[in-house]
PDB file of C-alpha atoms in Angstrom:
ATOM      1  CA  MET A  16       0.906 -27.062 -18.854  1.00 88.00           C
ATOM      2  CA  THR A  17       2.175 -25.327 -22.043  1.00 91.00           C
ATOM      3  CA  GLY A  18       4.379 -22.280 -22.123  1.00 94.00           C
ATOM      4  CA  PHE A  19       1.560 -20.184 -23.515  1.00 95.00           C
ATOM      5  CA  GLN A  20      -0.806 -21.274 -20.729  1.00 96.00           C
ATOM      6  CA  LYS A  21       1.831 -20.240 -18.161  1.00 97.00           C
ATOM      7  CA  LEU A  22       2.320 -16.898 -19.904  1.00 97.00           C
ATOM      8  CA  CYS A  23      -1.448 -16.267 -19.814  1.00 97.00           C
ATOM      9  CA  ILE A  24      -1.669 -17.058 -16.095  1.00 97.00           C
ATOM     10  CA  VAL A  25       1.266 -14.827 -15.260  1.00 98.00           C
ATOM     11  CA  THR A  26      -0.217 -11.987 -17.322  1.00 97.00           C
ATOM     12  CA  CYS A  27      -3.563 -12.346 -15.508  1.00 97.00           C
ATOM     13  CA  VAL A  28      -1.796 -12.193 -12.114  1.00 97.00           C
ATOM     14  CA  ILE A  29       0.218  -9.141 -13.115  1.00 96.00           C
ATOM     15  CA  ILE A  30      -2.872  -7.297 -14.402  1.00 96.00           C
ATOM     16  CA  PHE A  31      -4.660  -8.228 -11.187  1.00 96.00           C
ATOM     17  CA  GLY A  32      -1.788  -6.792  -9.184  1.00 94.00           C
ATOM     18  CA  LEU A  33      -1.730  -3.719 -11.317  1.00 93.00           C
ATOM     19  CA  ILE A  34      -5.385  -3.007 -10.500  1.00 93.00           C
ATOM     20  CA  ILE A  35      -4.651  -3.401  -6.818  1.00 91.00           C
ATOM     21  CA  LEU A  36      -1.595  -1.197  -7.016  1.00 89.00           C
ATOM     22  CA  GLY A  37      -3.771   1.483  -8.714  1.00 85.00           C
ATOM     23  CA  GLY A  38      -6.065   1.265  -5.711  1.00 83.00           C
ATOM     24  CA  VAL A  39      -3.105   1.788  -3.367  1.00 84.00           C
ATOM     25  CA  VAL A  40      -2.079   4.811  -5.400  1.00 82.00           C
ATOM     26  CA  ARG A  41      -5.560   6.353  -4.871  1.00 79.00           C
ATOM     27  CA  ALA A  42      -5.778   5.323  -1.188  1.00 77.00           C
ATOM     28  CA  THR A  43      -2.437   6.914  -0.373  1.00 80.00           C
ATOM     29  CA  ASP A  44      -3.078  10.021  -2.482  1.00 74.00           C
ATOM     30  CA  SER A  45      -0.019   9.214  -4.587  1.00 74.00           C
ATOM     31  CA  GLY A  46      -1.667   9.814  -7.984  1.00 69.00           C
ATOM     32  CA  LEU A  47       0.379  12.961  -8.419  1.00 70.00           C
ATOM     33  CA  GLY A  48       3.544  11.517  -6.901  1.00 73.00           C
ATOM     34  CA  CYS A  49       4.758  11.799 -10.528  1.00 73.00           C
ATOM     35  CA  PRO A  50       3.078  14.987 -11.705  1.00 73.00           C
ATOM     36  CA  ASP A  51       4.114  14.605 -15.354  1.00 71.00           C
ATOM     37  CA  TRP A  52       3.851  11.746 -17.924  1.00 70.00           C
ATOM     38  CA  PRO A  53       5.507   9.651 -19.256  1.00 72.00           C
ATOM     39  CA  ARG A  54       8.488  10.886 -17.174  1.00 72.00           C
ATOM     40  CA  CYS A  55       8.413  11.378 -13.399  1.00 75.00           C
ATOM     41  CA  HIS A  56       9.543  14.850 -12.241  1.00 69.00           C
ATOM     42  CA  GLY A  57      11.164  15.230 -15.645  1.00 68.00           C
ATOM     43  CA  SER A  58      13.226  12.019 -15.295  1.00 72.00           C
ATOM     44  CA  PHE A  59      12.817   8.310 -15.880  1.00 71.00           C
ATOM     45  CA  ILE A  60      14.534   7.648 -12.544  1.00 71.00           C
ATOM     46  CA  PRO A  61      12.135   8.556  -9.643  1.00 70.00           C
ATOM     47  CA  LYS A  62      12.920  10.519  -6.485  1.00 72.00           C
ATOM     48  CA  TRP A  63      13.324   8.527  -3.305  1.00 72.00           C
ATOM     49  CA  GLU A  64      10.046   9.783  -1.816  1.00 81.00           C
ATOM     50  CA  LYS A  65       7.031   7.762  -0.669  1.00 79.00           C
ATOM     51  CA  HIS A  66       4.319   9.031  -2.985  1.00 78.00           C
ATOM     52  CA  THR A  67       6.607   9.201  -5.926  1.00 83.00           C
ATOM     53  CA  LEU A  68       7.802   5.578  -5.407  1.00 85.00           C
ATOM     54  CA  ILE A  69       4.188   4.324  -5.027  1.00 83.00           C
ATOM     55  CA  GLU A  70       3.127   6.044  -8.275  1.00 82.00           C
ATOM     56  CA  TYR A  71       6.304   5.025 -10.089  1.00 82.00           C
ATOM     57  CA  SER A  72       5.869   1.391  -9.057  1.00 86.00           C
ATOM     58  CA  HIS A  73       2.421   1.459 -10.538  1.00 84.00           C
ATOM     59  CA  ARG A  74       3.832   2.774 -13.787  1.00 85.00           C
ATOM     60  CA  LEU A  75       6.638   0.186 -13.785  1.00 88.00           C
ATOM     61  CA  THR A  76       4.141  -2.607 -13.174  1.00 91.00           C
ATOM     62  CA  ALA A  77       2.033  -1.238 -16.055  1.00 89.00           C
ATOM     63  CA  SER A  78       5.113  -1.408 -18.324  1.00 90.00           C
ATOM     64  CA  ILE A  79       5.645  -5.044 -17.325  1.00 94.00           C
ATOM     65  CA  ALA A  80       2.005  -5.782 -17.933  1.00 94.00           C
ATOM     66  CA  GLY A  81       2.263  -4.185 -21.374  1.00 93.00           C
ATOM     67  CA  LEU A  82       5.239  -6.372 -22.318  1.00 96.00           C
ATOM     68  CA  LEU A  83       3.383  -9.489 -21.113  1.00 97.00           C
ATOM     69  CA  VAL A  84       0.235  -8.655 -23.108  1.00 96.00           C
ATOM     70  CA  LEU A  85       2.422  -7.959 -26.157  1.00 96.00           C
ATOM     71  CA  SER A  86       4.030 -11.365 -25.618  1.00 97.00           C
ATOM     72  CA  VAL A  87       0.620 -12.976 -25.530  1.00 97.00           C
ATOM     73  CA  VAL A  88      -0.286 -11.320 -28.822  1.00 96.00           C
ATOM     74  CA  VAL A  89       3.011 -12.387 -30.423  1.00 96.00           C
ATOM     75  CA  VAL A  90       2.639 -16.001 -29.374  1.00 96.00           C
ATOM     76  CA  ALA A  91      -1.084 -15.908 -30.384  1.00 94.00           C
ATOM     77  CA  GLY A  92      -0.104 -14.612 -33.817  1.00 93.00           C
ATOM     78  CA  ARG A  93       2.578 -17.204 -34.291  1.00 92.00           C
ATOM     79  CA  SER A  94       1.080 -20.341 -32.775  1.00 91.00           C
ATOM     80  CA  TYR A  95      -2.700 -19.632 -32.633  1.00 91.00           C
ATOM     81  CA  ARG A  96      -3.281 -17.350 -35.606  1.00 88.00           C
ATOM     82  CA  ARG A  97      -5.927 -19.808 -36.904  1.00 87.00           C
ATOM     83  CA  VAL A  98      -7.637 -20.006 -33.518  1.00 88.00           C
ATOM     84  CA  PRO A  99      -9.994 -16.959 -33.377  1.00 90.00           C
ATOM     85  CA  ALA A 100     -10.917 -17.609 -29.691  1.00 89.00           C
ATOM     86  CA  ILE A 101      -7.319 -16.815 -28.751  1.00 93.00           C
ATOM     87  CA  LEU A 102      -6.095 -14.466 -31.513  1.00 93.00           C
ATOM     88  CA  TYR A 103      -8.884 -11.875 -31.553  1.00 94.00           C
ATOM     89  CA  PRO A 104      -9.243 -11.349 -27.741  1.00 95.00           C
ATOM     90  CA  SER A 105      -5.440 -10.989 -27.467  1.00 96.00           C
ATOM     91  CA  ILE A 106      -5.454  -8.235 -30.139  1.00 96.00           C
ATOM     92  CA  ALA A 107      -8.333  -6.531 -28.369  1.00 97.00           C
ATOM     93  CA  ALA A 108      -6.447  -6.716 -25.053  1.00 96.00           C
ATOM     94  CA  LEU A 109      -3.426  -5.053 -26.591  1.00 94.00           C
ATOM     95  CA  ALA A 110      -5.563  -2.318 -28.178  1.00 95.00           C
ATOM     96  CA  LEU A 111      -7.275  -1.623 -24.836  1.00 95.00           C
ATOM     97  CA  LEU A 112      -3.881  -1.512 -23.137  1.00 92.00           C
ATOM     98  CA  LEU A 113      -2.828   1.312 -25.425  1.00 91.00           C
ATOM     99  CA  VAL A 114      -6.101   3.132 -24.539  1.00 93.00           C
ATOM    100  CA  GLN A 115      -5.397   2.429 -20.885  1.00 89.00           C
ATOM    101  CA  ALA A 116      -1.951   4.041 -21.127  1.00 86.00           C
ATOM    102  CA  GLY A 117      -3.509   7.145 -22.648  1.00 88.00           C
ATOM    103  CA  LEU A 118      -6.136   7.249 -19.948  1.00 86.00           C
ATOM    104  CA  GLY A 119      -3.392   7.002 -17.259  1.00 80.00           C
ATOM    105  CA  GLY A 120      -1.515   9.862 -18.809  1.00 78.00           C
ATOM    106  CA  ALA A 121      -4.732  11.965 -19.144  1.00 80.00           C
ATOM    107  CA  ALA A 122      -5.544  11.274 -15.486  1.00 75.00           C
ATOM    108  CA  VAL A 123      -2.163  12.597 -14.327  1.00 71.00           C
ATOM    109  CA  LEU A 124      -1.957  15.584 -16.639  1.00 72.00           C
ATOM    110  CA  ASN A 125      -5.515  16.701 -15.667  1.00 75.00           C
ATOM    111  CA  ASP A 126      -5.117  16.320 -11.895  1.00 72.00           C
ATOM    112  CA  LEU A 127      -6.882  12.966 -11.585  1.00 70.00           C
ATOM    113  CA  PRO A 128     -10.500  13.782 -12.512  1.00 84.00           C
ATOM    114  CA  PRO A 129     -12.692  11.031 -10.920  1.00 86.00           C
ATOM    115  CA  GLU A 130     -14.474  10.276 -14.189  1.00 89.00           C
ATOM    116  CA  VAL A 131     -11.193   9.486 -15.963  1.00 88.00           C
ATOM    117  CA  VAL A 132     -10.014   7.427 -12.958  1.00 86.00           C
ATOM    118  CA  ALA A 133     -13.260   5.358 -13.099  1.00 90.00           C
ATOM    119  CA  VAL A 134     -12.934   4.722 -16.827  1.00 92.00           C
ATOM    120  CA  HIS A 135      -9.281   3.857 -16.253  1.00 89.00           C
ATOM    121  CA  LEU A 136     -10.355   1.112 -13.766  1.00 92.00           C
ATOM    122  CA  GLY A 137     -13.122  -0.108 -16.118  1.00 94.00           C
ATOM    123  CA  THR A 138     -10.678  -0.534 -18.958  1.00 95.00           C
ATOM    124  CA  ALA A 139      -8.292  -2.470 -16.745  1.00 94.00           C
ATOM    125  CA  ILE A 140     -11.078  -4.788 -15.685  1.00 96.00           C
ATOM    126  CA  THR A 141     -12.006  -5.373 -19.324  1.00 96.00           C
ATOM    127  CA  ILE A 142      -8.426  -6.231 -20.185  1.00 97.00           C
ATOM    128  CA  LEU A 143      -8.277  -8.664 -17.295  1.00 97.00           C
ATOM    129  CA  THR A 144     -11.540 -10.330 -18.423  1.00 97.00           C
ATOM    130  CA  LEU A 145     -10.180 -10.737 -22.001  1.00 97.00           C
ATOM    131  CA  LEU A 146      -7.104 -12.392 -20.540  1.00 97.00           C
ATOM    132  CA  LEU A 147      -9.239 -14.760 -18.463  1.00 97.00           C
ATOM    133  CA  ILE A 148     -11.071 -15.750 -21.641  1.00 95.00           C
ATOM    134  CA  ILE A 149      -7.820 -16.238 -23.496  1.00 96.00           C
ATOM    135  CA  THR A 150      -6.403 -18.370 -20.639  1.00 96.00           C
ATOM    136  CA  THR A 151      -9.544 -20.540 -20.563  1.00 94.00           C
ATOM    137  CA  ALA A 152      -9.411 -20.938 -24.328  1.00 93.00           C
ATOM    138  CA  ALA A 153      -5.678 -21.826 -24.172  1.00 93.00           C
ATOM    139  CA  PHE A 154      -6.509 -24.703 -21.809  1.00 93.00           C
ATOM    140  CA  ALA A 155      -9.567 -25.759 -23.838  1.00 90.00           C
ATOM    141  CA  VAL A 156      -7.497 -26.038 -27.019  1.00 88.00           C
ATOM    142  CA  THR A 157      -5.233 -28.691 -25.499  1.00 85.00           C
ATOM    143  CA  LYS A 158      -7.903 -30.454 -23.509  1.00 82.00           C
ATOM    144  CA  PRO A 159     -11.644 -29.946 -24.210  1.00 78.00           C
ATOM    145  CA  MET A 160     -13.458 -28.797 -21.064  1.00 80.00           C
ATOM    146  CA  GLU A 161     -16.481 -30.562 -19.687  1.00 78.00           C
ATOM    147  CA  ARG A 162     -19.715 -28.741 -20.443  1.00 79.00           C
ATOM    148  CA  LEU A 163     -21.362 -27.458 -17.199  1.00 82.00           C
ATOM    149  CA  HIS A 164     -25.006 -28.265 -17.289  1.00 83.00           C
ATOM    150  CA  ALA A 165     -26.187 -25.593 -14.892  1.00 87.00           C
ATOM    151  CA  SER A 166     -29.823 -24.552 -14.793  1.00 90.00           C
ATOM    152  CA  ARG A 167     -31.043 -21.596 -16.776  1.00 91.00           C
ATOM    153  CA  GLN A 168     -31.891 -19.821 -13.500  1.00 95.00           C
ATOM    154  CA  PHE A 169     -28.278 -20.229 -12.335  1.00 94.00           C
ATOM    155  CA  GLY A 170     -27.009 -18.896 -15.674  1.00 93.00           C
ATOM    156  CA  ARG A 171     -29.174 -15.814 -15.457  1.00 96.00           C
ATOM    157  CA  LEU A 172     -28.217 -15.064 -11.839  1.00 97.00           C
ATOM    158  CA  SER A 173     -24.502 -15.466 -12.575  1.00 97.00           C
ATOM    159  CA  LEU A 174     -24.762 -13.000 -15.476  1.00 97.00           C
ATOM    160  CA  LEU A 175     -26.772 -10.542 -13.311  1.00 98.00           C
ATOM    161  CA  ALA A 176     -24.159 -10.753 -10.530  1.00 98.00           C
ATOM    162  CA  LEU A 177     -21.410 -10.006 -13.012  1.00 97.00           C
ATOM    163  CA  ALA A 178     -23.349  -7.134 -14.535  1.00 97.00           C
ATOM    164  CA  LEU A 179     -23.914  -5.538 -11.123  1.00 98.00           C
ATOM    165  CA  THR A 180     -20.297  -5.924  -9.995  1.00 98.00           C
ATOM    166  CA  LEU A 181     -18.901  -3.696 -12.797  1.00 96.00           C
ATOM    167  CA  PRO A 182     -20.953  -0.521 -12.065  1.00 96.00           C
ATOM    168  CA  LEU A 183     -20.426  -1.148  -8.358  1.00 97.00           C
ATOM    169  CA  MET A 184     -16.670  -1.106  -8.878  1.00 96.00           C
ATOM    170  CA  LEU A 185     -16.862   1.961 -11.148  1.00 95.00           C
ATOM    171  CA  ILE A 186     -19.031   3.947  -8.721  1.00 96.00           C
ATOM    172  CA  GLY A 187     -16.700   2.916  -5.927  1.00 94.00           C
ATOM    173  CA  SER A 188     -13.753   4.215  -7.926  1.00 91.00           C
ATOM    174  CA  TYR A 189     -15.625   7.495  -8.491  1.00 93.00           C
ATOM    175  CA  VAL A 190     -16.411   7.778  -4.766  1.00 93.00           C
ATOM    176  CA  SER A 191     -12.715   7.311  -3.979  1.00 88.00           C
ATOM    177  CA  GLY A 192     -11.468   9.677  -6.707  1.00 84.00           C
ATOM    178  CA  ALA A 193     -13.941  12.433  -5.798  1.00 89.00           C
ATOM    179  CA  ASP A 194     -13.175  12.137  -2.042  1.00 88.00           C
ATOM    180  CA  TYR A 195     -16.753  11.044  -1.255  1.00 92.00           C
ATOM    181  CA  GLY A 196     -15.581   8.124   0.924  1.00 91.00           C
ATOM    182  CA  LEU A 197     -16.867   9.669   4.140  1.00 92.00           C
ATOM    183  CA  ALA A 198     -19.933  11.434   2.672  1.00 94.00           C
ATOM    184  CA  CYS A 199     -21.919   8.823   4.614  1.00 92.00           C
ATOM    185  CA  ASN A 200     -20.418   9.053   8.096  1.00 90.00           C
ATOM    186  CA  GLY A 201     -21.254   5.749   9.713  1.00 90.00           C
ATOM    187  CA  TRP A 202     -22.170   2.230   8.705  1.00 92.00           C
ATOM    188  CA  PRO A 203     -24.690   0.635   8.114  1.00 91.00           C
ATOM    189  CA  LEU A 204     -26.609   3.891   8.485  1.00 92.00           C
ATOM    190  CA  CYS A 205     -25.735   6.884   6.357  1.00 93.00           C
ATOM    191  CA  ASN A 206     -25.358   9.960   8.584  1.00 91.00           C
ATOM    192  CA  GLY A 207     -27.713   8.317  11.046  1.00 91.00           C
ATOM    193  CA  GLU A 208     -30.438   7.598   8.421  1.00 92.00           C
ATOM    194  CA  VAL A 209     -31.469   4.489   6.558  1.00 92.00           C
ATOM    195  CA  PHE A 210     -32.179   6.637   3.478  1.00 91.00           C
ATOM    196  CA  PRO A 211     -30.212   9.896   3.623  1.00 90.00           C
ATOM    197  CA  SER A 212     -32.186  13.086   3.290  1.00 86.00           C
ATOM    198  CA  ALA A 213     -29.230  15.244   2.225  1.00 83.00           C
ATOM    199  CA  ASP A 214     -29.359  16.370  -1.398  1.00 84.00           C
ATOM    200  CA  ALA A 215     -25.619  16.773  -1.747  1.00 90.00           C
ATOM    201  CA  ALA A 216     -24.200  14.816  -4.681  1.00 93.00           C
ATOM    202  CA  SER A 217     -21.447  13.341  -2.487  1.00 94.00           C
ATOM    203  CA  VAL A 218     -23.981  11.762  -0.174  1.00 95.00           C
ATOM    204  CA  GLN A 219     -26.256  10.483  -2.924  1.00 95.00           C
ATOM    205  CA  ILE A 220     -23.455   8.934  -4.954  1.00 96.00           C
ATOM    206  CA  HIS A 221     -21.954   7.257  -1.867  1.00 96.00           C
ATOM    207  CA  PHE A 222     -25.357   5.914  -0.892  1.00 96.00           C
ATOM    208  CA  MET A 223     -25.911   4.649  -4.470  1.00 96.00           C
ATOM    209  CA  HIS A 224     -22.693   2.580  -4.039  1.00 97.00           C
ATOM    210  CA  ARG A 225     -24.025   1.123  -0.820  1.00 97.00           C
ATOM    211  CA  LEU A 226     -27.424   0.407  -2.316  1.00 96.00           C
ATOM    212  CA  LEU A 227     -25.988  -1.282  -5.327  1.00 97.00           C
ATOM    213  CA  ALA A 228     -23.739  -3.395  -3.015  1.00 97.00           C
ATOM    214  CA  ALA A 229     -26.853  -4.492  -1.074  1.00 97.00           C
ATOM    215  CA  VAL A 230     -28.579  -5.539  -4.300  1.00 98.00           C
ATOM    216  CA  LEU A 231     -25.505  -7.451  -5.414  1.00 98.00           C
ATOM    217  CA  GLY A 232     -25.415  -9.209  -1.988  1.00 98.00           C
ATOM    218  CA  ALA A 233     -29.006 -10.388  -2.489  1.00 98.00           C
ATOM    219  CA  VAL A 234     -28.249 -11.692  -5.942  1.00 98.00           C
ATOM    220  CA  LEU A 235     -25.053 -13.515  -4.733  1.00 98.00           C
ATOM    221  CA  LEU A 236     -27.085 -15.101  -1.886  1.00 98.00           C
ATOM    222  CA  ALA A 237     -29.637 -16.366  -4.440  1.00 98.00           C
ATOM    223  CA  LEU A 238     -26.788 -17.548  -6.683  1.00 97.00           C
ATOM    224  CA  ALA A 239     -25.181 -19.525  -3.822  1.00 97.00           C
ATOM    225  CA  TRP A 240     -28.597 -21.112  -2.952  1.00 97.00           C
ATOM    226  CA  VAL A 241     -29.236 -22.171  -6.525  1.00 96.00           C
ATOM    227  CA  GLY A 242     -25.583 -23.275  -6.843  1.00 95.00           C
ATOM    228  CA  TRP A 243     -25.863 -25.402  -3.728  1.00 96.00           C
ATOM    229  CA  ARG A 244     -28.607 -27.397  -5.385  1.00 93.00           C
ATOM    230  CA  HIS A 245     -26.071 -28.313  -8.100  1.00 90.00           C
ATOM    231  CA  ARG A 246     -23.537 -29.662  -5.558  1.00 89.00           C
ATOM    232  CA  ARG A 247     -23.845 -33.234  -6.810  1.00 88.00           C
ATOM    233  CA  SER A 248     -24.355 -32.693 -10.522  1.00 88.00           C
ATOM    234  CA  VAL A 249     -22.105 -29.646 -11.117  1.00 90.00           C
ATOM    235  CA  PRO A 250     -19.735 -29.170  -8.121  1.00 92.00           C
ATOM    236  CA  PHE A 251     -17.730 -26.463  -9.972  1.00 94.00           C
ATOM    237  CA  VAL A 252     -20.819 -24.293 -10.004  1.00 94.00           C
ATOM    238  CA  THR A 253     -21.402 -24.874  -6.283  1.00 96.00           C
ATOM    239  CA  ALA A 254     -17.797 -24.091  -5.342  1.00 96.00           C
ATOM    240  CA  PHE A 255     -17.572 -20.842  -7.297  1.00 97.00           C
ATOM    241  CA  SER A 256     -20.969 -19.532  -6.257  1.00 97.00           C
ATOM    242  CA  LEU A 257     -20.081 -20.088  -2.593  1.00 98.00           C
ATOM    243  CA  LEU A 258     -16.668 -18.622  -3.154  1.00 98.00           C
ATOM    244  CA  ALA A 259     -18.248 -15.524  -4.727  1.00 98.00           C
ATOM    245  CA  LEU A 260     -20.549 -15.119  -1.700  1.00 98.00           C
ATOM    246  CA  GLY A 261     -17.634 -15.518   0.720  1.00 98.00           C
ATOM    247  CA  VAL A 262     -15.498 -12.912  -1.105  1.00 98.00           C
ATOM    248  CA  TYR A 263     -18.491 -10.590  -1.125  1.00 98.00           C
ATOM    249  CA  VAL A 264     -19.001 -10.810   2.638  1.00 98.00           C
ATOM    250  CA  ILE A 265     -15.354  -9.962   3.253  1.00 97.00           C
ATOM    251  CA  GLN A 266     -15.626  -7.191   0.736  1.00 96.00           C
ATOM    252  CA  ALA A 267     -18.703  -5.744   2.449  1.00 95.00           C
ATOM    253  CA  MET A 268     -16.957  -5.793   5.841  1.00 96.00           C
ATOM    254  CA  LEU A 269     -13.951  -4.037   4.300  1.00 96.00           C
ATOM    255  CA  GLY A 270     -16.352  -1.408   2.949  1.00 94.00           C
ATOM    256  CA  ALA A 271     -17.661  -0.819   6.441  1.00 95.00           C
ATOM    257  CA  ALA A 272     -14.153  -0.751   7.824  1.00 96.00           C
ATOM    258  CA  ASN A 273     -13.362   1.948   5.232  1.00 93.00           C
ATOM    259  CA  VAL A 274     -15.749   4.221   7.074  1.00 93.00           C
ATOM    260  CA  TRP A 275     -14.843   3.074  10.583  1.00 94.00           C
ATOM    261  CA  THR A 276     -11.119   3.640  10.015  1.00 94.00           C
ATOM    262  CA  GLU A 277     -11.700   6.953   8.127  1.00 91.00           C
ATOM    263  CA  LEU A 278     -10.308   5.583   4.821  1.00 88.00           C
ATOM    264  CA  SER A 279      -7.208   3.821   6.066  1.00 88.00           C
ATOM    265  CA  GLY A 280      -4.885   3.164   3.106  1.00 83.00           C
ATOM    266  CA  GLU A 281      -4.525  -0.502   4.002  1.00 87.00           C
ATOM    267  CA  VAL A 282      -8.259  -1.075   4.290  1.00 92.00           C
ATOM    268  CA  SER A 283      -8.987   0.831   1.072  1.00 89.00           C
ATOM    269  CA  GLY A 284      -6.395  -1.240  -0.825  1.00 88.00           C
ATOM    270  CA  ALA A 285      -7.840  -4.468   0.501  1.00 92.00           C
ATOM    271  CA  HIS A 286     -11.339  -3.242  -0.358  1.00 94.00           C
ATOM    272  CA  LEU A 287     -10.343  -2.901  -4.044  1.00 92.00           C
ATOM    273  CA  ALA A 288      -8.423  -6.179  -3.931  1.00 93.00           C
ATOM    274  CA  PHE A 289     -11.443  -8.175  -2.834  1.00 96.00           C
ATOM    275  CA  ALA A 290     -13.650  -6.336  -5.305  1.00 96.00           C
ATOM    276  CA  THR A 291     -11.299  -7.344  -8.079  1.00 96.00           C
ATOM    277  CA  LEU A 292     -11.150 -10.873  -6.804  1.00 97.00           C
ATOM    278  CA  LEU A 293     -14.948 -11.019  -6.748  1.00 98.00           C
ATOM    279  CA  TRP A 294     -15.007  -9.855 -10.361  1.00 98.00           C
ATOM    280  CA  CYS A 295     -12.452 -12.600 -11.321  1.00 97.00           C
ATOM    281  CA  VAL A 296     -14.503 -15.322  -9.612  1.00 98.00           C
ATOM    282  CA  LEU A 297     -17.712 -14.267 -11.288  1.00 98.00           C
ATOM    283  CA  ALA A 298     -15.945 -13.801 -14.613  1.00 97.00           C
ATOM    284  CA  VAL A 299     -14.452 -17.297 -14.556  1.00 96.00           C
ATOM    285  CA  LEU A 300     -17.840 -18.699 -13.474  1.00 96.00           C
ATOM    286  CA  ASN A 301     -19.643 -17.024 -16.376  1.00 95.00           C
ATOM    287  CA  ILE A 302     -16.905 -17.946 -18.847  1.00 94.00           C
ATOM    288  CA  ARG A 303     -17.369 -21.625 -17.955  1.00 92.00           C
ATOM    289  CA  VAL A 304     -21.180 -21.650 -17.566  1.00 92.00           C
ATOM    290  CA  HIS A 305     -21.878 -19.637 -20.654  1.00 89.00           C
ATOM    291  CA  ARG A 306     -18.821 -20.960 -22.580  1.00 87.00           C
ATOM    292  CA  LEU A 307     -17.673 -17.470 -23.322  1.00 82.00           C
ATOM    293  CA  HIS A 308     -14.313 -18.820 -24.431  1.00 79.00           C
ATOM    294  CA  GLN A 309     -16.131 -20.507 -27.321  1.00 80.00           C
ATOM    295  CA  LEU A 310     -17.996 -17.486 -28.658  1.00 76.00           C
ATOM    296  CA  LEU A 311     -15.314 -17.597 -31.296  1.00 78.00           C
ATOM    297  CA  PRO A 312     -14.093 -20.927 -32.781  1.00 77.00           C
ATOM    298  CA  LEU A 313     -11.565 -22.868 -30.721  1.00 75.00           C
ATOM    299  CA  ALA A 314     -10.640 -25.203 -33.601  1.00 68.00           C
ATOM    300  CA  PRO A 315      -8.006 -24.008 -36.044  1.00 65.00           C
ATOM    301  CA  ARG A 316      -9.445 -22.556 -39.192  1.00 54.00           C
ATOM    302  CA  PRO A 317      -8.447 -24.360 -42.365  1.00 50.00           C
ATOM    303  CA  SER A 318      -5.896 -22.532 -44.463  1.00 45.00           C
ATOM    304  CA  ARG A 319      -6.868 -21.182 -47.841  1.00 45.00           C
ATOM    305  CA  ARG A 320      -4.473 -23.665 -49.450  1.00 42.00           C
ATOM    306  CA  SER A 321      -6.223 -26.645 -47.851  1.00 36.00           C
ATOM    307  CA  ASP A 322      -9.588 -25.224 -48.871  1.00 31.00           C
ATOM    308  CA  LEU A 323      -8.444 -25.064 -52.530  1.00 30.00           C
ATOM    309  CA  ALA A 324      -6.945 -28.526 -52.363  1.00 35.00           C
ATOM    310  CA  GLY A 325     -10.212 -29.876 -50.965  1.00 34.00           C
ATOM    311  CA  ALA A 326     -12.179 -28.157 -53.711  1.00 31.00           C
ATOM    312  CA  SER A 327     -10.009 -29.497 -56.489  1.00 37.00           C
ATOM    313  CA  SER A 328     -10.282 -33.044 -55.193  1.00 37.00           C
TER     314      SER A 328
END
């Protein structure tokens, strides 16, 4: 394993942890533990208080993540500047990280509006996805990856599952940020009804989250069934489709436990952790099946000097 590959893996892990820590901040109502930005209570050294330390640890982890992403860009610029599949996504990840920092500041300075919090999460997920693509490309550059000959049906289902997971996570973030987590009191029923009759926005948005989760569950079940039929020809596809279904089941149970425990901080944090893990599993699956790491060339581009030399000969 090369140093760059290790750097990419560590960066992915830190970004994953940063997303989870952001969920812990929301679950423990620590978002305003540092009411100003970029300082915390007017200082760069935080007070020794629970909510302040939780929020400050999130900011500190974000700083580490920023340095790691910057390192990825620097190495990509030095060693992979002629490999577009690595260089361009790394630049995009750094640009989004700057946007992410601005969104984090805006969230704090405007008392955590749920819309900004949801966009903040969406940007973090996009950065993580870009890093997963970069990591896959970094391995593919040193050793070409076997093409996965999955059926067209499997490819469509895997894309659909990924496409459903993103809005599910964003709506879930909005539900948490707007304090709609208990708008449906009970599970699986919503306030004692299969389809809630209440017109309140809190109930309708919460129910939309549950309904989308049910649709995703059906898609993942179909994906696992089709993936199982590939168990001899493409075992990677089978393993990841079953893994996605397993993570989803745990995630659904944690969603129910969120209501049963009246939004316990530990359960809420685990709920986001498994949602992010599900996204990662589906992202890696789609990257391999649809060869997303090869949307841009993996092979080094010839230099202008070599082009001129070839033309003159």
